Amino acid sequence: MATTLKAGDAAPAFALEDQDGQTRRLEDFRGKNVVLYFYPRDETPGCTIEACQFRDEHTALEELGAIVLGVSRDDAESHRQFIEHHSLPFPLLVDDAGDVSTAYGAWGESEIRGEKSVGMIRSTFLIGPDGNLAHVWPTVTADGHAEEVRKTIEELG
């Protein structure tokens, strides 16, 4: 089941370790826009496209005061290799138990080409400086999404 969260809702708090074992908490980013994107797996075609496009938009997003955080259930070592392989300039968070993904509605049943499965739902949440959701993309097409996120942040000011 996809997210029921919507713009204006308080973003669910989280504390997850990144690829280096550093705990990243939502509260640490208060006062900034946080692009929290959930993706199925490191080094898969769609996830690589999405991550590399967030890499390519990273400087522009930073200039807009935004922090990018990727989340999947992959372990820290997988994240480290993915970051190194594609020169990703942002942290990837380990949600091994799926608790944060579930809280955001990014873990659940989805249908791809007529096949139902349970897993990560590619989705993105823009958390505003106040800790509330500024924009929600409940389902995402990887190609072109990072640019769409940047444009939305620009429009929101």
Coordinates of C-alpha atoms in Angstrom, one line a residue:
M1 CA 0.0 0.0 0.0
A2 CA 1.4 3.3 -1.0
T3 CA 1.8 6.3 1.3
T4 CA -1.2 8.1 2.8
L5 CA 1.1 10.9 3.9
K6 CA 0.4 14.2 2.2
A7 CA 1.8 17.7 2.0
G8 CA 1.3 19.5 5.3
D9 CA 1.6 16.3 7.4
A10 CA 4.4 16.1 10.0
A11 CA 7.2 14.0 8.5
P12 CA 7.8 10.8 10.5
A13 CA 10.9 11.1 12.6
F14 CA 13.8 8.7 11.8
A15 CA 17.2 7.7 13.0
L16 CA 19.1 5.5 10.5
E17 CA 22.7 4.7 9.9
D18 CA 24.4 5.7 6.7
Q19 CA 27.0 3.9 4.6
D20 CA 29.7 4.8 7.2
G21 CA 27.7 3.9 10.3
Q22 CA 26.9 7.5 11.2
T23 CA 23.4 7.9 12.6
R24 CA 21.3 10.4 10.6
R25 CA 18.2 11.9 12.3
L26 CA 15.5 14.0 10.7
E27 CA 15.9 16.5 13.5
D28 CA 19.5 17.1 12.5
F29 CA 18.3 18.8 9.3
R30 CA 15.8 21.2 10.9
G31 CA 15.8 24.4 9.0
K32 CA 16.7 22.8 5.6
N33 CA 14.7 21.1 2.9
V34 CA 15.3 17.3 3.0
V35 CA 14.8 15.2 -0.1
L36 CA 14.1 11.8 1.3
Y37 CA 13.9 9.3 -1.5
F38 CA 13.2 5.6 -1.2
Y39 CA 14.5 3.2 -3.8
P40 CA 14.4 -0.6 -4.1
R41 CA 18.1 -1.7 -4.5
D42 CA 21.6 -0.5 -5.0
E43 CA 23.1 -1.1 -8.5
T44 CA 19.8 -2.0 -10.2
P45 CA 19.0 -0.1 -13.5
G46 CA 16.2 2.2 -12.3
C47 CA 17.9 2.9 -9.0
T48 CA 21.2 3.7 -10.6
I49 CA 19.5 6.2 -13.0
E50 CA 17.7 7.9 -10.1
A51 CA 20.8 8.1 -7.9
C52 CA 23.0 9.4 -10.7
Q53 CA 20.4 12.0 -11.6
F54 CA 20.3 13.1 -8.0
R55 CA 24.1 13.3 -8.1
D56 CA 23.9 15.5 -11.3
E57 CA 21.3 17.8 -9.6
H58 CA 23.1 17.8 -6.2
T59 CA 24.9 21.2 -6.5
A60 CA 21.7 22.9 -7.6
L61 CA 19.7 21.2 -4.8
E62 CA 22.4 22.3 -2.3
E63 CA 22.2 25.9 -3.6
L64 CA 18.4 25.7 -2.8
G65 CA 19.2 24.6 0.7
A66 CA 18.2 21.0 0.2
I67 CA 19.8 17.9 1.6
V68 CA 19.4 14.6 -0.3
L69 CA 19.1 11.3 1.5
G70 CA 18.5 8.0 -0.2
V71 CA 16.9 5.1 1.7
S72 CA 16.8 1.4 0.9
R73 CA 17.0 -1.9 2.8
D74 CA 20.5 -2.6 1.5
D75 CA 23.3 -2.8 4.0
A76 CA 26.0 -0.3 4.7
E77 CA 28.6 -2.1 2.6
S78 CA 26.3 -2.3 -0.4
H79 CA 25.6 1.5 0.0
R80 CA 29.3 2.2 0.3
Q81 CA 30.1 0.4 -3.0
F82 CA 27.1 2.0 -4.8
I83 CA 28.4 5.5 -3.7
E84 CA 31.9 4.8 -4.7
H85 CA 30.9 3.2 -8.1
H86 CA 28.8 6.2 -9.1
S87 CA 30.5 9.1 -7.1
L88 CA 27.3 9.9 -5.2
P89 CA 27.8 13.0 -3.0
F90 CA 25.0 12.3 -0.6
P91 CA 24.4 9.7 2.2
L92 CA 22.5 6.5 1.7
L93 CA 20.6 5.3 4.7
V94 CA 20.2 1.6 5.8
D95 CA 16.6 0.8 6.7
D96 CA 17.2 -2.9 7.2
A97 CA 14.1 -3.6 9.3
G98 CA 12.0 -1.5 7.0
D99 CA 10.5 0.6 9.8
V100 CA 11.1 4.0 8.3
S101 CA 10.0 2.8 4.8
T102 CA 6.8 1.5 6.4
A103 CA 6.2 4.7 8.4
Y104 CA 6.5 6.7 5.1
G105 CA 4.3 4.2 3.2
A106 CA 7.3 3.4 0.9
W107 CA 7.1 -0.3 1.8
G108 CA 4.2 -2.4 0.7
E109 CA 2.4 -4.0 -2.2
S110 CA 2.9 -2.7 -5.6
E111 CA 2.2 -3.9 -9.1
I112 CA 4.7 -3.9 -11.9
R113 CA 3.7 -5.1 -15.4
G114 CA 0.7 -6.9 -13.9
E115 CA 2.8 -8.7 -11.2
K116 CA 2.0 -7.9 -7.5
S117 CA 4.8 -8.0 -5.0
V118 CA 5.7 -6.6 -1.6
G119 CA 8.8 -4.4 -1.4
M120 CA 10.1 -0.9 -1.6
I121 CA 7.8 1.5 -3.5
R122 CA 10.0 4.1 -5.3
S123 CA 8.8 7.3 -3.7
T124 CA 10.1 10.7 -2.6
F125 CA 9.2 13.1 0.2
L126 CA 10.3 16.7 0.4
I127 CA 10.4 17.7 4.0
G128 CA 10.4 21.4 4.6
P129 CA 12.5 23.3 7.0
D130 CA 9.7 23.1 9.6
G131 CA 9.7 19.3 9.6
N132 CA 6.5 19.0 7.7
L133 CA 6.0 17.4 4.3
A134 CA 6.2 20.1 1.6
H135 CA 5.6 17.7 -1.3
V136 CA 5.0 14.0 -1.7
W137 CA 5.7 11.9 -4.8
P138 CA 4.0 8.6 -3.8
T139 CA 5.2 6.7 -6.9
V140 CA 8.2 7.8 -9.0
T141 CA 9.6 7.1 -12.4
A142 CA 13.3 7.1 -11.9
D143 CA 14.3 9.0 -15.1
G144 CA 13.8 12.7 -14.8
H145 CA 12.7 12.6 -11.2
A146 CA 15.6 14.5 -9.7
E147 CA 15.0 17.4 -12.1
E148 CA 11.3 17.4 -11.1
V149 CA 12.3 17.6 -7.4
R150 CA 14.6 20.5 -8.1
K151 CA 11.9 22.4 -10.0
T152 CA 9.4 21.8 -7.2
I153 CA 11.8 23.2 -4.6
E154 CA 12.4 26.2 -6.8
E155 CA 8.6 26.8 -7.2
L156 CA 8.0 26.4 -3.5
G157 CA 10.7 29.0 -2.8

